[in-house]
Coordinates of C-alpha atoms in Angstrom, one line a residue:
Chain A
M581 CA 25.7 -37.4 -0.3
M582 CA 25.7 -33.6 0.7
I583 CA 23.8 -33.3 -3.3
E584 CA 22.7 -36.0 -5.7
C585 CA 21.1 -35.1 -9.3
K586 CA 18.9 -37.5 -10.9
K587 CA 17.9 -37.2 -14.7
L588 CA 17.8 -33.8 -13.9
T589 CA 16.9 -31.9 -17.3
V590 CA 16.8 -27.5 -17.7
N591 CA 14.8 -26.9 -20.9
F592 CA 15.0 -23.0 -21.8
G593 CA 12.8 -23.3 -25.0
N594 CA 15.8 -22.3 -27.2
G595 CA 17.9 -25.2 -27.0
E596 CA 20.0 -23.9 -24.1
G597 CA 19.9 -25.9 -21.1
I598 CA 21.1 -28.8 -19.1
R599 CA 20.4 -32.7 -20.3
N600 CA 19.6 -35.8 -17.9
I601 CA 22.4 -35.3 -15.3
N602 CA 23.8 -38.0 -13.0
A603 CA 26.0 -36.7 -10.1
S604 CA 26.4 -36.5 -6.7
F605 CA 28.5 -33.9 -4.6
N606 CA 29.5 -35.0 -1.4
E607 CA 29.7 -33.7 1.7
G608 CA 33.5 -30.9 1.8
E609 CA 34.3 -32.0 -0.9
F610 CA 36.0 -28.9 -3.4
T611 CA 34.7 -29.8 -6.8
L612 CA 35.6 -27.9 -9.8
L613 CA 32.8 -27.8 -12.9
L614 CA 34.4 -27.0 -15.7
G615 CA 34.0 -26.6 -19.4
P616 CA 33.5 -23.2 -22.3
T617 CA 31.1 -20.4 -21.7
G618 CA 27.2 -21.8 -22.0
C619 CA 27.9 -25.2 -21.7
G620 CA 25.3 -25.4 -18.5
K621 CA 27.3 -24.2 -15.8
S622 CA 25.8 -21.3 -14.7
T623 CA 22.6 -23.5 -15.1
L624 CA 23.5 -26.0 -13.0
M625 CA 24.5 -23.8 -9.6
R626 CA 21.0 -22.0 -10.2
V627 CA 19.2 -25.6 -9.9
I628 CA 21.5 -25.8 -6.9
Y629 CA 20.6 -23.3 -5.4
M630 CA 17.1 -23.5 -6.6
D631 CA 16.5 -20.3 -8.8
I632 CA 15.0 -22.6 -11.6
L633 CA 13.5 -25.9 -10.7
P634 CA 13.7 -29.2 -12.5
T635 CA 11.9 -29.8 -16.4
K636 CA 12.3 -33.0 -15.4
G637 CA 13.8 -35.5 -12.5
H638 CA 15.4 -33.6 -9.6
I639 CA 17.4 -32.5 -7.4
N640 CA 18.2 -33.5 -4.0
I641 CA 20.3 -31.5 -1.7
R642 CA 20.2 -32.7 1.9
K643 CA 16.7 -32.8 3.5
W644 CA 15.2 -30.3 0.3
D645 CA 14.1 -32.3 -2.4
S646 CA 13.6 -30.0 -5.7
R647 CA 9.5 -32.0 -6.4
K648 CA 8.6 -31.7 -3.0
I649 CA 10.6 -27.8 -2.0
S650 CA 7.5 -25.1 -1.2
K651 CA 9.3 -20.9 -1.9
R652 CA 9.4 -20.9 1.8
Q653 CA 11.4 -23.7 2.0
I654 CA 13.5 -22.7 -0.7
L655 CA 14.7 -19.3 1.3
H656 CA 15.8 -22.4 3.9
L657 CA 17.8 -23.4 1.8
R658 CA 19.9 -20.8 0.3
R659 CA 19.6 -19.3 3.5
E660 CA 22.6 -22.4 4.2
I661 CA 24.2 -22.2 1.2
G662 CA 26.9 -19.3 0.2
I663 CA 26.6 -18.3 -3.2
I664 CA 29.5 -16.0 -5.1
F665 CA 28.3 -14.8 -8.7
Q666 CA 31.0 -13.3 -11.3
D667 CA 29.7 -9.9 -11.4
F668 CA 29.6 -10.1 -7.5
R669 CA 26.5 -8.9 -6.8
L670 CA 27.0 -6.7 -4.6
I671 CA 24.2 -3.7 -2.7
E672 CA 26.3 -0.9 -3.6
N673 CA 25.2 2.2 -1.8
L674 CA 25.6 -0.6 1.5
S675 CA 29.2 -0.6 3.5
V676 CA 31.0 -3.1 3.1
F677 CA 30.2 -4.1 6.7
E678 CA 26.3 -4.0 5.8
N679 CA 27.0 -6.1 3.0
V680 CA 28.2 -8.7 4.3
A681 CA 26.0 -8.2 7.3
L682 CA 23.1 -8.9 5.2
P683 CA 22.1 -12.7 5.8
L684 CA 22.8 -12.5 8.8
I685 CA 20.2 -9.0 9.5
M686 CA 17.2 -10.9 7.6
T687 CA 17.4 -13.9 9.8
G688 CA 16.8 -11.6 13.1
H689 CA 20.6 -11.5 14.5
S690 CA 20.9 -9.8 17.0
R691 CA 23.0 -6.6 16.4
R692 CA 26.4 -7.8 18.5
I693 CA 26.3 -11.6 17.1
I694 CA 26.5 -9.5 14.0
K695 CA 29.3 -7.3 15.1
D696 CA 30.9 -9.9 16.4
R697 CA 31.0 -12.4 13.2
V698 CA 31.1 -10.2 10.5
E699 CA 33.9 -8.3 12.6
V700 CA 35.9 -12.0 12.0
I701 CA 35.0 -12.7 8.9
L702 CA 36.1 -9.3 7.3
D703 CA 39.7 -9.8 8.8
E704 CA 39.5 -13.4 7.6
V705 CA 39.4 -11.9 3.7
G706 CA 41.8 -9.3 5.0
L707 CA 39.1 -6.5 4.2
L708 CA 38.4 -5.7 8.6
E709 CA 40.1 -2.3 7.6
T710 CA 37.7 -1.1 4.7
W711 CA 34.6 -2.4 6.9
H712 CA 33.1 1.0 6.9
Q713 CA 33.7 1.5 2.4
K714 CA 31.5 1.9 0.4
A715 CA 30.9 -1.2 -1.6
G716 CA 30.5 0.6 -5.2
S717 CA 34.1 1.8 -4.7
L718 CA 36.0 -1.1 -3.8
S719 CA 38.1 -2.9 -6.8
G720 CA 37.3 -5.9 -8.3
G721 CA 38.8 -8.3 -6.3
E722 CA 38.1 -6.9 -2.7
K723 CA 34.6 -6.9 -3.9
Q724 CA 34.8 -10.7 -5.2
R725 CA 36.4 -10.9 -1.4
V726 CA 33.2 -8.2 -0.1
A727 CA 31.3 -11.7 -1.7
I728 CA 33.1 -14.1 -0.4
A729 CA 32.6 -12.9 3.2
R730 CA 29.1 -12.3 2.9
A731 CA 28.8 -16.0 1.6
I732 CA 31.1 -17.8 4.4
V733 CA 29.3 -15.1 7.8
K734 CA 26.8 -17.5 7.6
N735 CA 28.5 -21.1 8.4
P736 CA 27.1 -22.3 4.9
F737 CA 27.7 -26.2 4.2
L738 CA 27.8 -25.4 0.8
V739 CA 29.6 -22.6 -1.2
L740 CA 28.4 -22.0 -4.9
A741 CA 31.0 -19.7 -6.8
D742 CA 30.1 -19.0 -9.9
E743 CA 33.0 -17.9 -12.6
P744 CA 34.2 -15.7 -9.5
T745 CA 37.6 -14.8 -11.3
G746 CA 36.3 -14.3 -14.1
N747 CA 36.6 -10.3 -13.8
L748 CA 39.5 -10.4 -11.5
D749 CA 43.6 -10.1 -12.8
P750 CA 45.4 -12.8 -11.8
E751 CA 46.5 -11.7 -8.8
A752 CA 43.5 -10.6 -7.4
A753 CA 41.8 -14.2 -8.8
N754 CA 44.9 -16.4 -7.2
T755 CA 43.8 -14.5 -4.0
V756 CA 39.9 -15.1 -3.9
F757 CA 40.9 -18.7 -5.5
E758 CA 42.8 -19.4 -1.8
L759 CA 40.5 -18.3 0.1
L760 CA 38.0 -21.1 -1.2
R761 CA 40.2 -23.1 -0.6
K762 CA 40.9 -21.8 3.2
I763 CA 36.8 -22.3 3.2
N764 CA 37.0 -26.0 1.7
S765 CA 40.1 -26.7 4.4
L766 CA 37.7 -26.2 7.1
G767 CA 34.8 -28.0 5.9
T768 CA 32.5 -26.7 3.4
A769 CA 32.0 -28.2 0.1
V770 CA 32.5 -25.7 -2.7
I771 CA 31.8 -25.8 -6.0
M772 CA 33.6 -23.7 -8.3
A773 CA 32.7 -23.2 -12.0
T774 CA 35.5 -22.1 -14.0
H775 CA 37.2 -22.0 -17.4
N776 CA 40.4 -20.5 -15.7
Y777 CA 42.3 -23.6 -15.8
G778 CA 45.4 -21.9 -15.4
L779 CA 44.3 -21.3 -12.0
I780 CA 43.4 -24.5 -10.7
E781 CA 46.6 -26.8 -12.8
D782 CA 48.0 -27.5 -9.8
T783 CA 45.5 -28.6 -7.7
D784 CA 44.3 -32.8 -7.5
Y785 CA 40.2 -31.5 -6.5
R786 CA 37.5 -33.4 -8.4
R787 CA 36.9 -32.4 -11.6
I788 CA 34.0 -32.7 -13.9
Y789 CA 33.5 -31.5 -17.9
M790 CA 30.0 -30.2 -19.0
E791 CA 29.5 -29.2 -22.7
N792 CA 26.3 -29.1 -24.1
G793 CA 24.2 -29.2 -21.2
S794 CA 25.6 -32.6 -20.4
L795 CA 27.9 -33.7 -18.1
M796 CA 30.8 -36.2 -17.8
D797 CA 33.6 -37.3 -14.7
L798 CA 37.1 -36.6 -16.1
Chain B
M1382 CA 19.8 -4.4 12.7
R1383 CA 16.7 -5.7 10.9
L1384 CA 14.7 -2.4 11.9
S1385 CA 17.5 -0.3 11.5
F1386 CA 18.1 -2.0 8.2
I1387 CA 14.9 -1.5 6.6
T1388 CA 14.5 1.9 8.2
K1389 CA 18.1 3.0 6.7
Q1390 CA 16.7 1.4 3.3
T1391 CA 13.3 3.4 3.5
F1392 CA 15.5 6.7 3.6
I1393 CA 17.7 5.9 0.8
N1394 CA 15.0 5.1 -1.2
L1395 CA 12.9 9.1 -0.6
W1396 CA 16.6 10.1 -1.2
T1397 CA 17.0 8.4 -4.6
A1398 CA 13.6 9.1 -5.6
R1399 CA 12.7 12.5 -4.4
I1400 CA 11.0 13.9 -6.7
P1401 CA 8.4 11.4 -7.1
A1402 CA 7.9 10.9 -3.8
L1403 CA 7.3 14.5 -3.7
I1404 CA 5.3 14.8 -6.1
A1405 CA 3.0 12.0 -4.6
V1406 CA 3.5 13.6 -1.2
F1407 CA 1.9 17.1 -2.9
T1408 CA -1.1 15.2 -4.6
I1409 CA -1.9 12.9 -2.3
G1410 CA -2.2 16.4 0.0
I1411 CA -4.2 18.1 -2.9
S1412 CA -6.9 14.6 -3.3
L1413 CA -7.0 14.0 0.3
S1414 CA -7.7 17.8 1.1
I1415 CA -10.4 17.6 -1.3
V1416 CA -11.8 13.9 -0.5
I1417 CA -11.7 15.7 3.1
G1418 CA -13.8 19.2 2.5
M1419 CA -16.1 17.1 -0.2
S1420 CA -16.9 14.7 2.8
L1421 CA -17.1 17.4 5.3
L1422 CA -19.3 19.7 2.9
G1423 CA -21.7 16.6 2.2
Y1424 CA -22.1 16.1 6.2
K1425 CA -23.0 19.4 7.0
A1426 CA -25.0 19.2 3.2
I1427 CA -26.6 15.7 5.1
N1428 CA -27.0 17.7 8.6
S1429 CA -28.6 20.6 7.0
F1430 CA -31.0 18.4 4.8
D1431 CA -31.9 16.7 7.6
L1432 CA -32.7 19.9 9.7
F1433 CA -35.3 21.4 6.9
Q1434 CA -37.3 17.4 7.1
D1435 CA -37.8 17.9 10.5
K1436 CA -39.1 21.5 10.2
F1437 CA -41.2 20.9 7.0
E1438 CA -44.9 21.6 7.2
I1439 CA -47.7 21.3 5.8
E1440 CA -50.5 23.7 6.0
V1441 CA -53.6 23.0 5.9
F1442 CA -55.9 25.9 5.8
L1443 CA -59.8 25.2 6.7
H1444 CA -62.9 27.4 6.1
P1445 CA -64.3 30.2 7.9
D1446 CA -67.5 28.7 8.8
L1447 CA -66.1 25.5 10.1
S1448 CA -67.5 24.2 13.6
R1449 CA -66.1 22.3 16.4
E1450 CA -67.1 19.6 15.3
E1451 CA -65.8 19.8 11.6
I1452 CA -62.6 20.8 13.0
L1453 CA -62.6 17.9 15.7
K1454 CA -63.4 15.4 12.6
V1455 CA -61.0 16.9 9.6
Q1456 CA -58.6 16.6 12.8
N1457 CA -59.3 12.6 12.9
E1458 CA -58.8 12.9 9.1
L1459 CA -55.9 13.7 9.0
A1460 CA -54.8 11.6 12.0
S1461 CA -55.8 8.4 10.3
I1462 CA -53.2 8.8 7.5
N1463 CA -50.3 6.9 8.0
Q1464 CA -47.1 9.5 6.9
I1465 CA -48.0 12.3 9.2
K1466 CA -46.4 12.1 12.6
M1467 CA -47.7 15.6 14.2
I1468 CA -50.6 17.0 14.1
N1469 CA -50.8 20.8 15.2
Y1470 CA -54.0 23.4 15.4
V1471 CA -54.0 26.7 15.0
S1472 CA -56.8 29.2 15.4
K1473 CA -58.1 32.2 14.0
E1474 CA -56.3 34.0 17.3
E1475 CA -53.5 32.1 17.6
A1476 CA -52.9 33.1 13.5
A1477 CA -53.7 36.5 14.6
R1478 CA -51.1 36.2 17.2
I1479 CA -48.4 34.5 15.1
F1480 CA -49.1 37.6 12.3
K1481 CA -48.0 40.3 15.2
Q1482 CA -44.9 38.2 15.6
E1483 CA -43.7 37.9 12.0
F1484 CA -44.3 41.0 10.7
G1485 CA -45.0 43.8 13.4
E1486 CA -48.7 44.6 13.1
D1487 CA -52.1 44.0 14.7
I1488 CA -54.2 42.6 12.4
Y1489 CA -57.4 44.1 14.3
E1490 CA -55.5 47.6 13.7
I1491 CA -55.6 47.3 10.0
L1492 CA -58.7 45.0 8.8
D1493 CA -60.8 45.3 11.8
E1494 CA -61.5 41.8 11.4
N1495 CA -59.4 38.9 11.4
P1496 CA -59.5 37.2 8.1
L1497 CA -57.2 34.3 8.3
P1498 CA -58.2 31.2 9.0
A1499 CA -57.7 28.3 11.5
S1500 CA -54.7 25.6 9.8
F1501 CA -53.9 22.5 11.2
H1502 CA -49.8 22.7 10.7
I1503 CA -48.6 19.0 10.0
K1504 CA -45.0 17.4 10.4
L1505 CA -44.1 14.5 8.3
Y1506 CA -42.1 11.4 9.4
K1507 CA -38.8 12.3 7.9
Q1508 CA -38.9 9.3 5.6
M1509 CA -41.9 10.7 4.3
T1510 CA -40.5 14.4 3.1
H1511 CA -40.1 13.4 -0.4
P1512 CA -41.5 15.0 -2.9
G1513 CA -43.6 12.3 -4.6
I1514 CA -45.0 11.5 -1.0
V1515 CA -45.6 14.9 -0.1
E1516 CA -47.3 15.6 -3.4
N1517 CA -49.8 12.5 -2.2
V1518 CA -50.6 13.3 1.6
A1519 CA -51.4 16.9 0.4
H1520 CA -53.9 16.0 -2.8
R1521 CA -55.1 13.4 0.1
I1522 CA -55.8 16.4 2.1
E1523 CA -57.0 18.8 -0.6
I1524 CA -60.2 16.6 -1.1
L1525 CA -61.0 16.0 2.8
P1526 CA -64.5 18.6 3.9
G1527 CA -63.9 21.2 5.3
V1528 CA -60.6 21.7 4.1
D1529 CA -60.1 25.2 2.1
D1530 CA -56.4 24.9 0.9
V1531 CA -53.3 22.8 1.4
K1532 CA -49.9 24.9 1.4
Y1533 CA -46.4 23.5 1.2
H1534 CA -43.3 24.6 0.7
K1535 CA -43.3 22.3 -3.1
E1536 CA -40.6 23.9 -4.7
I1537 CA -38.5 24.4 -2.3
L1538 CA -37.9 20.3 -1.8
I1539 CA -38.3 19.3 -5.2
L1540 CA -34.5 21.7 -5.5
I1541 CA -33.4 20.5 -2.8
E1542 CA -33.9 16.3 -3.4
K1543 CA -32.6 17.2 -6.9
Y1544 CA -29.3 18.7 -6.0
F1545 CA -28.9 16.5 -2.4
R1546 CA -28.7 13.8 -4.8
L1547 CA -26.7 15.6 -7.3
F1548 CA -24.1 16.6 -4.7
S1549 CA -24.2 13.2 -3.4
L1550 CA -23.6 11.6 -7.0
V1551 CA -21.0 14.4 -8.1
G1552 CA -19.3 14.5 -4.7
T1553 CA -19.1 10.0 -4.5
G1554 CA -18.0 9.5 -8.2
V1555 CA -15.4 12.7 -6.6
I1556 CA -14.3 11.0 -4.1
F1557 CA -14.7 7.5 -4.9
A1558 CA -12.1 9.0 -8.2
L1559 CA -9.6 11.0 -6.4
L1560 CA -9.2 7.8 -3.9
I1561 CA -8.1 5.8 -7.2
A1562 CA -5.7 8.6 -8.5
M1563 CA -4.2 7.8 -4.9
N1564 CA -3.9 4.6 -5.2
I1565 CA -2.4 5.0 -8.6
L1566 CA -0.3 7.4 -7.7
I1567 CA 1.4 5.4 -4.6
K1568 CA 1.6 2.6 -6.7
N1569 CA 4.0 4.2 -10.0
T1570 CA 5.8 5.9 -7.1
I1571 CA 7.1 2.8 -5.3
K1572 CA 7.1 0.6 -8.9
L1573 CA 9.4 3.4 -9.8
S1574 CA 11.4 2.8 -6.0
V1575 CA 11.0 -0.8 -7.1
Y1576 CA 12.6 -0.3 -10.7
A1577 CA 15.5 1.5 -9.8
R1578 CA 16.4 -1.2 -6.8
R1579 CA 15.5 -3.9 -8.4
K1580 CA 18.9 -5.4 -9.0
Q1581 CA 19.0 -5.4 -4.8
I1582 CA 15.9 -6.7 -4.6
A1583 CA 17.4 -9.8 -6.8
I1584 CA 20.2 -10.3 -4.3
L1585 CA 18.3 -10.0 -1.5
Q1586 CA 16.1 -13.0 -3.3
Q1587 CA 19.7 -15.2 -3.7
L1588 CA 20.2 -14.7 -0.5
G1589 CA 17.2 -16.0 0.7
A1590 CA 15.6 -13.3 1.5
G1591 CA 11.9 -13.2 2.7
G1592 CA 9.0 -11.2 1.2
L1593 CA 8.4 -9.2 4.0
F1594 CA 11.7 -8.1 4.3
I1595 CA 11.7 -6.8 0.9
R1596 CA 8.6 -5.7 0.7
L1597 CA 8.9 -3.3 4.5
P1598 CA 10.6 -0.4 3.7
Y1599 CA 8.6 0.3 0.2
I1600 CA 5.7 -0.6 2.4
F1601 CA 7.4 1.8 5.2
E1602 CA 7.7 4.8 1.9
G1603 CA 3.9 4.7 1.5
I1604 CA 3.5 4.9 4.4
I1605 CA 5.6 8.0 5.0
E1606 CA 4.3 9.2 1.8
G1607 CA 0.7 9.1 2.4
A1608 CA 1.0 10.8 6.1
L1609 CA 2.6 13.6 4.9
G1610 CA 0.6 13.2 1.9
G1611 CA -1.8 13.7 5.2
V1612 CA -0.4 16.7 7.2
F1613 CA -0.3 18.3 3.9
A1614 CA -3.9 18.2 3.2
G1615 CA -4.4 18.9 6.7
F1616 CA -2.2 22.3 6.2
L1617 CA -4.1 22.4 3.2
L1618 CA -8.0 22.5 4.8
H1619 CA -6.6 24.7 7.5
T1620 CA -5.6 27.4 5.5
A1621 CA -9.1 27.1 3.0
F1622 CA -11.5 27.1 6.6
R1623 CA -9.0 30.3 7.3
A1624 CA -9.6 31.5 3.5
V1625 CA -13.3 31.2 3.5
N1626 CA -13.7 32.3 7.0
F1627 CA -11.8 35.7 6.4
S1628 CA -14.0 35.8 3.2
V1629 CA -17.7 35.0 4.6
Q1630 CA -17.8 36.5 7.9
Y1631 CA -19.1 39.9 6.4
I1632 CA -21.3 38.8 4.9
F1633 CA -23.0 35.9 6.3
D1634 CA -23.3 35.5 9.6
I1635 CA -21.3 32.0 10.0
S1636 CA -18.4 30.8 10.8
L1637 CA -16.4 27.3 10.3
E1638 CA -14.9 25.4 12.3
F1639 CA -11.6 24.0 12.1
S1640 CA -11.5 20.8 14.6
P1641 CA -8.0 18.9 15.5
I1642 CA -10.1 16.2 14.8
I1643 CA -9.7 16.9 10.7
W1644 CA -5.9 16.2 10.8
T1645 CA -6.3 12.9 12.9
V1646 CA -8.8 11.8 9.5
A1647 CA -6.1 13.3 7.3
I1648 CA -3.3 12.1 8.8
S1649 CA -5.0 8.2 9.1
A1650 CA -6.2 8.6 5.7
G1651 CA -3.4 9.5 4.4
T1652 CA -1.5 6.4 5.8
V1653 CA -3.5 4.0 5.1
M1654 CA -3.6 4.6 2.2
G1655 CA -0.4 4.2 1.5
L1656 CA 0.1 1.3 3.4
L1657 CA -2.6 -0.5 0.8
S1658 CA -1.0 0.5 -1.9
S1659 CA 2.5 0.6 -1.3
N1660 CA 1.8 -3.4 -0.3
R1661 CA 0.0 -4.4 -3.5
A1662 CA 2.6 -2.4 -5.8
A1663 CA 5.8 -4.0 -4.1
K1664 CA 4.1 -7.4 -4.1
S1665 CA 2.8 -7.3 -7.4
F1666 CA 6.4 -5.4 -8.7
M1667 CA 9.4 -6.9 -6.7
Y1668 CA 8.8 -9.9 -8.9
L1669 CA 8.3 -8.8 -11.9
F1670 CA 11.7 -6.6 -12.3
A1671 CA 14.3 -9.0 -9.8
R1672 CA 13.7 -11.5 -12.5
D1673 CA 13.9 -9.4 -15.3
D1674 CA 17.8 -8.7 -14.2
Y1675 CA 19.3 -11.3 -12.9

């Protein structure tokens, strides 16, 4: 078991959050997190990368337990998870290369390793030609591919994608989804929150539906 | 790669917030030059006060008709006063010689006799040259049999003591105020930088970047601003020294020497100030602002 949630509750104090979630996610699995806006998908994602800690219950992610985890361990957890957001969250004044290289730079990898690894990943997402461009000058689809490249450059065991196609046109959305499928086919678990049902209708991935902060398997 | 990335980020930060950074450099420079200038003046004042204390003397004039034994008795009485460090006897003849040295005239040629009394020149221990203590010692000497008069520069002593204390108080106050002002200034510049890059900080935190990795560009920024402020302070002091020397050299026979150590002190002080202020500012603001945004 890669992730296990037990009575997981996050209470923001304004009625929003997630309530009493019991769920587990397996290694290498592609899980679709579905539900309307505000149902708690993003909150669950944030709990998984420990941006917020549970108010009640707990979550175990591999060796990390939300009840015992330290600030330093949270950083280590995040370094082993790839995160993709709807709004890309790239550093716009840095080049494509630098954005993708960031997770490797911050962990102190050598220039040679970084160059080799980033080139391979940029080639995989089809952006090798644009490596020198500023991230701010790219189209939405390209930005999301850079974000995917940044998420997978450190070989994560899990990729969290929070509405990754929300800001994209159908063609770009399809490219991004295909990339996530490819990543999953290579053994990385993917949890993708989306309400783009058209994009996923032909897939047989595990679907989890959320409503009002609660979760149900379909 | 990590260092080159952090260095690049530092210069991007400096360029993005170049106006506040320039203001910080100039203000640090001006404040540091005042702080160092005042410290130098303080150092000179302490030295001068020290010199004055070294030279300070009480003159004890004796009755003209004292015998050798009576003079010795006064000397013994003086020697028993704890505050006295040195006693020097000046005979009538020696007084006449000193008079000739100082005024160029022979007292015997002017008056046919020597009216100058014999005296003791007394030096006190340095820490005993405060007006209250000196007055107390002088009073004890005045009442000794055989002593005619006791003289010392009471007014100068009171004046120096008063102004030295005032200068120390004001100087220390101004130095502290300027140090606090510099700290606030660097802190505010870093706050602006951190605020301008709050999204970037939040992204780095989400990617798992450690606190130091995020903070270092801001710390380097503070160090650069502080060091440049130090260079500017050195330049200001150098100019001020030259200006002072130029304007006073025709009036007084003195000149201020600009030691290269002043450059080192100014740049080191600016750098340390920049390091401490920016580290504190980056630490306190990076979580605050990053939380606001994502």
